[in-house]
PDB file of C-alpha atoms in Angstrom:
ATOM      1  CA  UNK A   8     -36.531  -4.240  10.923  1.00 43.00           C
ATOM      2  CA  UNK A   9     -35.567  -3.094  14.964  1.00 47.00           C
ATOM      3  CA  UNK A  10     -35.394  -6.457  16.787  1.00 47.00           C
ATOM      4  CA  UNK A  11     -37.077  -7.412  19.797  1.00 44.00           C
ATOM      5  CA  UNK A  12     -34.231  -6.377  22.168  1.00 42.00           C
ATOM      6  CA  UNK A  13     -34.525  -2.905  20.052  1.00 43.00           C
ATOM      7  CA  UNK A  14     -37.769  -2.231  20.631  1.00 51.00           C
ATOM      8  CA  UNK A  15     -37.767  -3.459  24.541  1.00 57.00           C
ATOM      9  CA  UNK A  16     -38.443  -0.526  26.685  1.00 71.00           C
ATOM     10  CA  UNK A  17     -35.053   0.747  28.498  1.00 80.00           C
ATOM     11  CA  UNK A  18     -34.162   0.367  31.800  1.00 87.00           C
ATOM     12  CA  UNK A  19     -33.333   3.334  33.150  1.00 87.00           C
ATOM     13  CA  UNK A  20     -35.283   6.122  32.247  1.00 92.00           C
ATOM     14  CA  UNK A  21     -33.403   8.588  30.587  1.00 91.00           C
ATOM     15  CA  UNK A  22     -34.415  11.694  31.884  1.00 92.00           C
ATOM     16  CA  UNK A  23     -35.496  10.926  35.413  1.00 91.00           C
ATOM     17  CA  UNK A  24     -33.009   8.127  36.381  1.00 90.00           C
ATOM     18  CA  UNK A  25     -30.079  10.530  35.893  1.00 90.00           C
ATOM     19  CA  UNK A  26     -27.514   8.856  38.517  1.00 90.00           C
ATOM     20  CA  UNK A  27     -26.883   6.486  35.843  1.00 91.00           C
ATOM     21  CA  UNK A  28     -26.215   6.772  32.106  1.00 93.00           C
ATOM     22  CA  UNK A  29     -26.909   4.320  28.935  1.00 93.00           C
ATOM     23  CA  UNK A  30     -23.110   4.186  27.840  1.00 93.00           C
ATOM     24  CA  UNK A  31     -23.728   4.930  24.562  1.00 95.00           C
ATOM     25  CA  UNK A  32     -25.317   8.624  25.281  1.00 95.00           C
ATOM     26  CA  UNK A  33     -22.104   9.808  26.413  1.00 95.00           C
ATOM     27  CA  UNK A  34     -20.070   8.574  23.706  1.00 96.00           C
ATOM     28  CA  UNK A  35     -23.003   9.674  21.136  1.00 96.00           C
ATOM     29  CA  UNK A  36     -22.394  13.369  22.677  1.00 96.00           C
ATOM     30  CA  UNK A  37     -18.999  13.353  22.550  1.00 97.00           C
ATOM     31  CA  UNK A  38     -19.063  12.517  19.039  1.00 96.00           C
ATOM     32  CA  UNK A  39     -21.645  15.774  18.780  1.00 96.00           C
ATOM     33  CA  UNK A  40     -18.613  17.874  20.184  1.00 97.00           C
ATOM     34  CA  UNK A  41     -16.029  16.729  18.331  1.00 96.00           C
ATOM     35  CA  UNK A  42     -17.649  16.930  15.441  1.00 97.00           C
ATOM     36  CA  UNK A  43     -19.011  20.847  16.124  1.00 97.00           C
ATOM     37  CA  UNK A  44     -15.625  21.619  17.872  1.00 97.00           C
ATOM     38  CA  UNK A  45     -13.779  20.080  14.475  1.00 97.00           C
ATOM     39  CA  UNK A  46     -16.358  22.578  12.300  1.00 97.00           C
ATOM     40  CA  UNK A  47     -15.605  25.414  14.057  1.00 97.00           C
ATOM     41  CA  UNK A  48     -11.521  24.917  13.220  1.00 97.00           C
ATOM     42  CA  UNK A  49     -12.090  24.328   9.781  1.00 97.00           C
ATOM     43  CA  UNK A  50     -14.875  27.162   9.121  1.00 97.00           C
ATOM     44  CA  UNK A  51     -13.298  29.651  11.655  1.00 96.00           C
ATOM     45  CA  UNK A  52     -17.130  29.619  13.297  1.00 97.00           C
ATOM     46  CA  UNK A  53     -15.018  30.205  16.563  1.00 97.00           C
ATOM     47  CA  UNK A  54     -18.634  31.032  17.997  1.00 97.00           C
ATOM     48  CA  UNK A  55     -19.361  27.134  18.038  1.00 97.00           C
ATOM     49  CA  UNK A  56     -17.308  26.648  20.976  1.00 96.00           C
ATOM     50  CA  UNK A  57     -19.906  29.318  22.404  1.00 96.00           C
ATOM     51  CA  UNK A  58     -23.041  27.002  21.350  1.00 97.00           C
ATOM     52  CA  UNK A  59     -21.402  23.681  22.236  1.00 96.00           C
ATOM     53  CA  UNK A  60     -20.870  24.783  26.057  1.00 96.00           C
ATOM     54  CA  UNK A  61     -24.102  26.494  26.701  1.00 96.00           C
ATOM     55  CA  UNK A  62     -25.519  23.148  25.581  1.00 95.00           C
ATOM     56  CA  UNK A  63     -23.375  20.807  27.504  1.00 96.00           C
ATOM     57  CA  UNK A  64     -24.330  23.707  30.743  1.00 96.00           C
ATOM     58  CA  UNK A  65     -27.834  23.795  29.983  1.00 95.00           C
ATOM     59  CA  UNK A  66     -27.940  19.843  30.092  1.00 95.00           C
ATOM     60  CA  UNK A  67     -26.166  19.655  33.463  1.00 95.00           C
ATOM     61  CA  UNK A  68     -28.128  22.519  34.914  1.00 96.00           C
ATOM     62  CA  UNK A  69     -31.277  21.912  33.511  1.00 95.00           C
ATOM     63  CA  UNK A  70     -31.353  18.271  32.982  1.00 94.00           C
ATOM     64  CA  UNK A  71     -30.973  16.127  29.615  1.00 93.00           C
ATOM     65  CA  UNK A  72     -34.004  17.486  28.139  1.00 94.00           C
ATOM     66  CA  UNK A  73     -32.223  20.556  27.358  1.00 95.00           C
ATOM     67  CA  UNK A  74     -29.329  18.976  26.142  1.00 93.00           C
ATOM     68  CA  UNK A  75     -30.187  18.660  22.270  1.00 95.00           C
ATOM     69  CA  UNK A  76     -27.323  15.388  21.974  1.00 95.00           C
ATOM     70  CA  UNK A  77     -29.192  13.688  24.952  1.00 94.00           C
ATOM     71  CA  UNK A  78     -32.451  14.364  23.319  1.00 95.00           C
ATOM     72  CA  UNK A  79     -31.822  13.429  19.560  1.00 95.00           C
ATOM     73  CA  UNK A  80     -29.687   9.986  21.229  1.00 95.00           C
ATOM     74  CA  UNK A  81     -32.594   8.739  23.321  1.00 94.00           C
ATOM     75  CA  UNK A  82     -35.695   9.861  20.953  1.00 94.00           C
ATOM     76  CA  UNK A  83     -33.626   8.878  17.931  1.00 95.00           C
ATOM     77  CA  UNK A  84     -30.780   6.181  18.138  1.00 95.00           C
ATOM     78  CA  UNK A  85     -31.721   4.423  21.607  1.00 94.00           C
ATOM     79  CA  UNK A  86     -35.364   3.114  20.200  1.00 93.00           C
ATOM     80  CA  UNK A  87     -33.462   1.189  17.319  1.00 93.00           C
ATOM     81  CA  UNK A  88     -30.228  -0.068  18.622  1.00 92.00           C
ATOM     82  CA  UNK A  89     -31.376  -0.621  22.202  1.00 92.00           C
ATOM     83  CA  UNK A  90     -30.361   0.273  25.715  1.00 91.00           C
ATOM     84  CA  UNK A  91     -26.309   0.099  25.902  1.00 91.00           C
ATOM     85  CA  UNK A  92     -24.620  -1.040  29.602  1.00 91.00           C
ATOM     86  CA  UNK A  93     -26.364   1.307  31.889  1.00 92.00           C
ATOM     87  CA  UNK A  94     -23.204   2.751  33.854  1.00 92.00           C
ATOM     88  CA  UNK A  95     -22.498   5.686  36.634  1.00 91.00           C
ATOM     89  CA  UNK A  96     -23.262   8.912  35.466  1.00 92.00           C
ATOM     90  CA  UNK A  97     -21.454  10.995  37.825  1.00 90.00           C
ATOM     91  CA  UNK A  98     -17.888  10.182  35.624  1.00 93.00           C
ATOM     92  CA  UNK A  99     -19.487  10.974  32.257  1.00 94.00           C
ATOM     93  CA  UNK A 100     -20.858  13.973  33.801  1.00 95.00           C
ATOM     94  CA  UNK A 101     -17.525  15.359  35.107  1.00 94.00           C
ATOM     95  CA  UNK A 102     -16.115  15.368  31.844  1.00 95.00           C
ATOM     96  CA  UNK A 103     -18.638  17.212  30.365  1.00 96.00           C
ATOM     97  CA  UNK A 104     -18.218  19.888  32.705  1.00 95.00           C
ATOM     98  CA  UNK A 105     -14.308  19.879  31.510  1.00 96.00           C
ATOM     99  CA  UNK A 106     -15.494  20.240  28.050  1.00 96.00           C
ATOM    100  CA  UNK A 107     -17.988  22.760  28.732  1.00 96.00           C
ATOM    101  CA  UNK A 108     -14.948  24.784  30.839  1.00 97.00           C
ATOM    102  CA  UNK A 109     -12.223  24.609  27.821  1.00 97.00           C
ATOM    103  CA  UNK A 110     -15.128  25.105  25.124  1.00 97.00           C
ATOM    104  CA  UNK A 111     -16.094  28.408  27.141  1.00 97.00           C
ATOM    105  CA  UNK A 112     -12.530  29.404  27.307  1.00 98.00           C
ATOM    106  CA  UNK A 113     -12.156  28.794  23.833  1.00 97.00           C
ATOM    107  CA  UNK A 114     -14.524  30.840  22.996  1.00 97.00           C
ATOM    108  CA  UNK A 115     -13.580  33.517  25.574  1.00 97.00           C
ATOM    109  CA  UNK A 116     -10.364  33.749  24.125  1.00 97.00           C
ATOM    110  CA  UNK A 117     -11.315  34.083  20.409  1.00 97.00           C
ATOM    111  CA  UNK A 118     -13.612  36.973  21.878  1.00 96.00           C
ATOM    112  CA  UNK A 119     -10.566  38.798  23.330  1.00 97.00           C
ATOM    113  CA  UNK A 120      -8.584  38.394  20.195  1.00 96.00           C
ATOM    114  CA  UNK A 121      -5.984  35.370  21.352  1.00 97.00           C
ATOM    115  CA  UNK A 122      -6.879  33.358  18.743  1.00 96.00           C
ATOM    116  CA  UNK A 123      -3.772  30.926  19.060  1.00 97.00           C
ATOM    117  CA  UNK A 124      -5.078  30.004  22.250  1.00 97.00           C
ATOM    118  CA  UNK A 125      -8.860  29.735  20.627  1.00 96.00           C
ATOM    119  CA  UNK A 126      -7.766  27.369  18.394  1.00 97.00           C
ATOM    120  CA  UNK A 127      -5.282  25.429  21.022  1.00 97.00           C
ATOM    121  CA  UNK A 128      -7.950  24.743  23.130  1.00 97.00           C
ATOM    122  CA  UNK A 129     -10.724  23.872  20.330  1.00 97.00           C
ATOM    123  CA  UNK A 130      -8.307  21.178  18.580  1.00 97.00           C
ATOM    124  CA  UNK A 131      -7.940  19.726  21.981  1.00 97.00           C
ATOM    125  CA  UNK A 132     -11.516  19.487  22.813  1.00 96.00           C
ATOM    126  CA  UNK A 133     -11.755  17.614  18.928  1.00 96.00           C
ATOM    127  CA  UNK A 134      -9.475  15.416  19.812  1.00 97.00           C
ATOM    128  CA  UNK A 135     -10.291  14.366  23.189  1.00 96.00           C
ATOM    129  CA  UNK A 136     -14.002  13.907  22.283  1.00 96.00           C
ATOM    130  CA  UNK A 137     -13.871  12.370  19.141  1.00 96.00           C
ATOM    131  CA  UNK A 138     -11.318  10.056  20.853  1.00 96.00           C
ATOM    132  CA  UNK A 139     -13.784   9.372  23.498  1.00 95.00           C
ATOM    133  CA  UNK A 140     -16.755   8.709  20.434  1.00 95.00           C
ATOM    134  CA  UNK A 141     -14.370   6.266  19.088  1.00 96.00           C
ATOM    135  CA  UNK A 142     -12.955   4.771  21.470  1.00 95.00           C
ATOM    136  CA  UNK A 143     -14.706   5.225  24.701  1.00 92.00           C
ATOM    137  CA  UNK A 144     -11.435   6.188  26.623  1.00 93.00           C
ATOM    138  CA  UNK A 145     -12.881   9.494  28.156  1.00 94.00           C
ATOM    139  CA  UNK A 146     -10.206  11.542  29.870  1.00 94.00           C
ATOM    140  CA  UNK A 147     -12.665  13.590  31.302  1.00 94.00           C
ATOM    141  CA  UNK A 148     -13.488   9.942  33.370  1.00 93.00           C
ATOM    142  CA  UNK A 149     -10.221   9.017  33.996  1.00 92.00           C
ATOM    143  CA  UNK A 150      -9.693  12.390  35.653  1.00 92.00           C
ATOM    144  CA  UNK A 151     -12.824  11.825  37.893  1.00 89.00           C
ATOM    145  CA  UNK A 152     -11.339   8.926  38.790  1.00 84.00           C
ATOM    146  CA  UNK A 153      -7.722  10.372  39.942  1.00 85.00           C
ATOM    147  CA  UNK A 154      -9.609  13.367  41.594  1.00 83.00           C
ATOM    148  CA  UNK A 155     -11.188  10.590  43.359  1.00 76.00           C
ATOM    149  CA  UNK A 156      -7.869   8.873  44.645  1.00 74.00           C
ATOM    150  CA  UNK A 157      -6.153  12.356  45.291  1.00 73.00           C
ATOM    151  CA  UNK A 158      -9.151  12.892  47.493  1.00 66.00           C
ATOM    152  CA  UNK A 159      -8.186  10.126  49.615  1.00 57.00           C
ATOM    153  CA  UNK A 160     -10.631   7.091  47.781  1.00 51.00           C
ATOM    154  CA  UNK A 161      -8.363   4.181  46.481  1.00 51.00           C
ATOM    155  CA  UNK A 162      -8.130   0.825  47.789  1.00 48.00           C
ATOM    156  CA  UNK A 163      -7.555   0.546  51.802  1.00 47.00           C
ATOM    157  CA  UNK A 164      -8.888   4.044  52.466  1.00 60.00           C
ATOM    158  CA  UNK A 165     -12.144   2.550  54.371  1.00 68.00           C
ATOM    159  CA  UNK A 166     -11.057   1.564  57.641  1.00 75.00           C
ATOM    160  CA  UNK A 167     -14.107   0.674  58.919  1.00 81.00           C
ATOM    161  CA  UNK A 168     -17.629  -0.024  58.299  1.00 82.00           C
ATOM    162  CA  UNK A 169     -20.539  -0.409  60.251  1.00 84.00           C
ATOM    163  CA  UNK A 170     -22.520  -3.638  59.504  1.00 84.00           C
ATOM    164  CA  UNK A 171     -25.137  -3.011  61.329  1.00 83.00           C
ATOM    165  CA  UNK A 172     -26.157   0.626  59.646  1.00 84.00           C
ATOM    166  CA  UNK A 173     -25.529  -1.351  55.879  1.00 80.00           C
ATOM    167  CA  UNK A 174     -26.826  -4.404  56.831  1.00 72.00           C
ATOM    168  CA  UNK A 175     -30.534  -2.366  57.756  1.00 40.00           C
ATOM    169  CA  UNK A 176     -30.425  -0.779  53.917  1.00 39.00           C
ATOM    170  CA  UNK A 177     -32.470  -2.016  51.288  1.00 38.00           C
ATOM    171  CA  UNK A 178     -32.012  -5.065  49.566  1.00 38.00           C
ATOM    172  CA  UNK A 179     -29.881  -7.049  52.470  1.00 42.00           C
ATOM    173  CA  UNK A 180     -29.148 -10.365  52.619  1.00 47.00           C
ATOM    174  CA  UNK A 181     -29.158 -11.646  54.951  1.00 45.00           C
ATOM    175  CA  UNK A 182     -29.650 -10.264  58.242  1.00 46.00           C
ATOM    176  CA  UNK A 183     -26.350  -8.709  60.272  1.00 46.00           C
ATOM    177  CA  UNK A 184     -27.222 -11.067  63.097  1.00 46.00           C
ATOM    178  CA  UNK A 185     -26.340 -14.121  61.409  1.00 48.00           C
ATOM    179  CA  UNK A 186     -23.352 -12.784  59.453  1.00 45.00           C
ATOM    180  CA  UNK A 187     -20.168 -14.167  59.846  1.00 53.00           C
ATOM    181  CA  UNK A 188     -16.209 -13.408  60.377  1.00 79.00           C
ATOM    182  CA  UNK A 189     -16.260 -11.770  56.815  1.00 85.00           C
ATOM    183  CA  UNK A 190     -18.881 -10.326  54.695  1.00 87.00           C
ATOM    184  CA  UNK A 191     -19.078  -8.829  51.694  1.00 90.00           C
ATOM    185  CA  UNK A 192     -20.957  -5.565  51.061  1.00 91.00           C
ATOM    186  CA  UNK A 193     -21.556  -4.079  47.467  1.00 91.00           C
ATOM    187  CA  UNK A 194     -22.998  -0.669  47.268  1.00 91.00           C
ATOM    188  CA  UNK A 195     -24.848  -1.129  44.056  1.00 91.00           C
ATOM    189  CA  UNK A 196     -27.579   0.541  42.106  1.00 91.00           C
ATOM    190  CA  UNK A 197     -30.785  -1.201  40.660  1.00 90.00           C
ATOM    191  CA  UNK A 198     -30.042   0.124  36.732  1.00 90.00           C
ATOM    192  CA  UNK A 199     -26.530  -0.668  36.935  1.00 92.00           C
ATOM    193  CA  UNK A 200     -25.626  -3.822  34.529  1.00 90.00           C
ATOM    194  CA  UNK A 201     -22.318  -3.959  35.810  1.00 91.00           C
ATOM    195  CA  UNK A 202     -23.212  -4.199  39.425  1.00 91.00           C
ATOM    196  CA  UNK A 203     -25.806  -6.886  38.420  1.00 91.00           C
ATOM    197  CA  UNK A 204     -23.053  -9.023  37.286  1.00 92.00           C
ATOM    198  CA  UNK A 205     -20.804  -8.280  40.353  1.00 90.00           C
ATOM    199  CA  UNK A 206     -23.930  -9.134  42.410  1.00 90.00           C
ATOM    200  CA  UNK A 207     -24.162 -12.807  40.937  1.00 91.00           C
ATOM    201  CA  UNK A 208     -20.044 -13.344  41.060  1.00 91.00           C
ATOM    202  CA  UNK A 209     -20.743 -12.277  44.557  1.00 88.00           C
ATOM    203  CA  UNK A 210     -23.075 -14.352  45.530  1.00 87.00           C
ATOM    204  CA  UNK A 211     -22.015 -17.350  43.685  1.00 88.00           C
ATOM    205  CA  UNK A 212     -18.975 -17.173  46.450  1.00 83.00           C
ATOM    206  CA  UNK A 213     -19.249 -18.892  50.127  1.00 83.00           C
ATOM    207  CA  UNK A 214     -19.119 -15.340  51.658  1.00 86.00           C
ATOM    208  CA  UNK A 215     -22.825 -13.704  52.344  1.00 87.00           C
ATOM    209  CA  UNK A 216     -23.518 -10.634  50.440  1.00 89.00           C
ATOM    210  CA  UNK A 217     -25.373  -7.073  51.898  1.00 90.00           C
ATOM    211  CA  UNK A 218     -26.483  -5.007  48.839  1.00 91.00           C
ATOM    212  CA  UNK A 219     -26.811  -0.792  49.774  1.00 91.00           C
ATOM    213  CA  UNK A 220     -28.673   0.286  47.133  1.00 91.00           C
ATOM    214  CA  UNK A 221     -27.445   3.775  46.571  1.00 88.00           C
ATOM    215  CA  UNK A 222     -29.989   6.041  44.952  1.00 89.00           C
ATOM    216  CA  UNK A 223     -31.937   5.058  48.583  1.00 89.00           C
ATOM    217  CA  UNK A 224     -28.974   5.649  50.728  1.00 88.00           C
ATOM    218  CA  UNK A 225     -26.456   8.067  49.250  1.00 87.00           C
ATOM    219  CA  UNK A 226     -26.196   9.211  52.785  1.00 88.00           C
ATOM    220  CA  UNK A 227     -23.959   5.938  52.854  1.00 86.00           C
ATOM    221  CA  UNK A 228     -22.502   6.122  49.809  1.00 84.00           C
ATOM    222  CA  UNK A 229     -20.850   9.842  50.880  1.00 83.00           C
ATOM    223  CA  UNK A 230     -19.854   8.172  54.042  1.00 84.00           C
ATOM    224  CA  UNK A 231     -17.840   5.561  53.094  1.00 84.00           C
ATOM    225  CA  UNK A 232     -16.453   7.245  50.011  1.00 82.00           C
ATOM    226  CA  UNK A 233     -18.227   5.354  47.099  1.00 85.00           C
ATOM    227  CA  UNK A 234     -17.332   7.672  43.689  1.00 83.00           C
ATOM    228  CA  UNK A 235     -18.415   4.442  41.678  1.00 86.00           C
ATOM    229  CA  UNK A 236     -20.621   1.828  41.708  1.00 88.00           C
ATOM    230  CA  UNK A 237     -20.178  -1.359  41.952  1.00 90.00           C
ATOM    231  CA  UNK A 238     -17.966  -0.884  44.975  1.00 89.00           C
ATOM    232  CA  UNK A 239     -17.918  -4.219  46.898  1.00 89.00           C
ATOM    233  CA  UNK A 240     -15.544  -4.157  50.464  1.00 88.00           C
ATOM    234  CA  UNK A 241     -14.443  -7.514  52.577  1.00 88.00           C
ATOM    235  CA  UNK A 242     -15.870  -6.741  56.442  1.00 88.00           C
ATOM    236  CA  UNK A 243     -14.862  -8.369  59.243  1.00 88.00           C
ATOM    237  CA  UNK A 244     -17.254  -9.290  62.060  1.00 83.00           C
ATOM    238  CA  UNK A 245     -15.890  -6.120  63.969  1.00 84.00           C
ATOM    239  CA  UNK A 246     -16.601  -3.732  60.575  1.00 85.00           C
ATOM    240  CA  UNK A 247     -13.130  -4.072  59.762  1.00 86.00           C
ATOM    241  CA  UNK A 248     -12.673  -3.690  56.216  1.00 86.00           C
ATOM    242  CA  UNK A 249     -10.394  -6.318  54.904  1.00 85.00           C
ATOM    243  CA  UNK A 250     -10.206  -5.883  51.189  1.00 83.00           C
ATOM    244  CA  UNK A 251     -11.559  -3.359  48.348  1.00 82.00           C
ATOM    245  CA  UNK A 252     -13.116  -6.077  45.877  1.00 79.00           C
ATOM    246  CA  UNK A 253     -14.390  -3.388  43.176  1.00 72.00           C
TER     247      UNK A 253
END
């Protein structure tokens, strides 16, 4: 019998709140892949690689309802075991448009006849996304993530930020006027859980906390080069930034 927690309505809805992701959709796709991309190598159904991308493209064109993985996760295995960490989709969502790149060459090259190179790139889509199912070590997000530092976003790249412009988003606290030599701001987002838990280490610590909520200002997000959230940065009274926290 589903438990309480089970049956709780989620958080984030699934198919409207698509800046962030239940973890466990992700993983419960990936599993989907791997297990078509493994079929196809075993059955020689090279046109699988075909079906899986057009599916992971339809769902990032078209949104999760057309993504028959999202779907079946959220109608099917979300009700009974509950909403998972509600993270960032943007990572999960660059690594399916990896898979849905090598899947489509896959394909492409069984359909001109290079079937060495068909089957290459199949086995490493199975491996990488059954990995992923497993584990939850998604290349596709670690890549995101380097793309992100080679792009200039790592730890000291924010020089500067303005206080006042953060300090009038949503959810501040408390006002810039009465800030002091250092404050901390987290860009954060309401569905997050691990921002939620940065929030209250935050603001257990002597240092006042400004929240930008991002799905309301991703104009500030963009600006100060926020790939993930939580990102939390040490200010100065001058806009300074002192320290990358998260």
């Amino acid at each position: 019998m589903p438990s309480a927690t089970a049956r709780r309505a989620p958080t984030a809805d699934p198919y409207d709140d698509t800046d962030v992701v239940d973890a466990r959709a992700p993983r419960f796709l990936q599993a989907t892949v791997g297990v078509g991309a493994v079929t196809a190598l075993l059955t020689g159904w090279w046109w699988l690689y075909g079906l899986l991308s057009l599916q992971l493209v339809a769902g990032l064109v078209l949104g999760r309802r057309w993504c028959l993985p999202c779907v079946a996760y959220f109608r099917f295995v979300q009700p009974r075991l509950g909403e998972g960490r509600v993270e960032d989709a943007r990572p999960p969502r660059f690594a399916n448009k990896i898979g849905a790149s090598v899947l489509g060459l896959a394909f492409a090259s069984h359909l001109a006849g290079l079937d060495v190179a068909g089957t290459a790139l199949g086995a490493l889509v199975a491996v990488l996304a059954l990995l992923a199912a497993a584990t939850g070590l998604c290349v596709g997000c670690e890549l995101y993530k380097l793309a992100a530092r080679l792009r200039g976003v790592r730890p000291g790249a924010v020089g500067a930020l303005d206080l006042a412009e953060v300090g009038g988003a949503p959810g501040r606290r408390p006002a810039v006027a009465q800030l002091p030599d250092v404050t901390v701001v987290q860009f954060t987002h309401p569905l997050c859980s691990d921002c939620h838990e940065l929030e209250q280490r935050l603001a257990a610590g002597k240092r006042p906390l400004v929240l930008v909520d991002v799905s309301r200002r991703p104009d500030l997000a963009r600006r100060y080069h926020v790939t993930l959230v939580p990102t939390a940065f040490a200010v100065a009274a001058d806009g300074r930034v002192l320290e990358r926290l998260a």
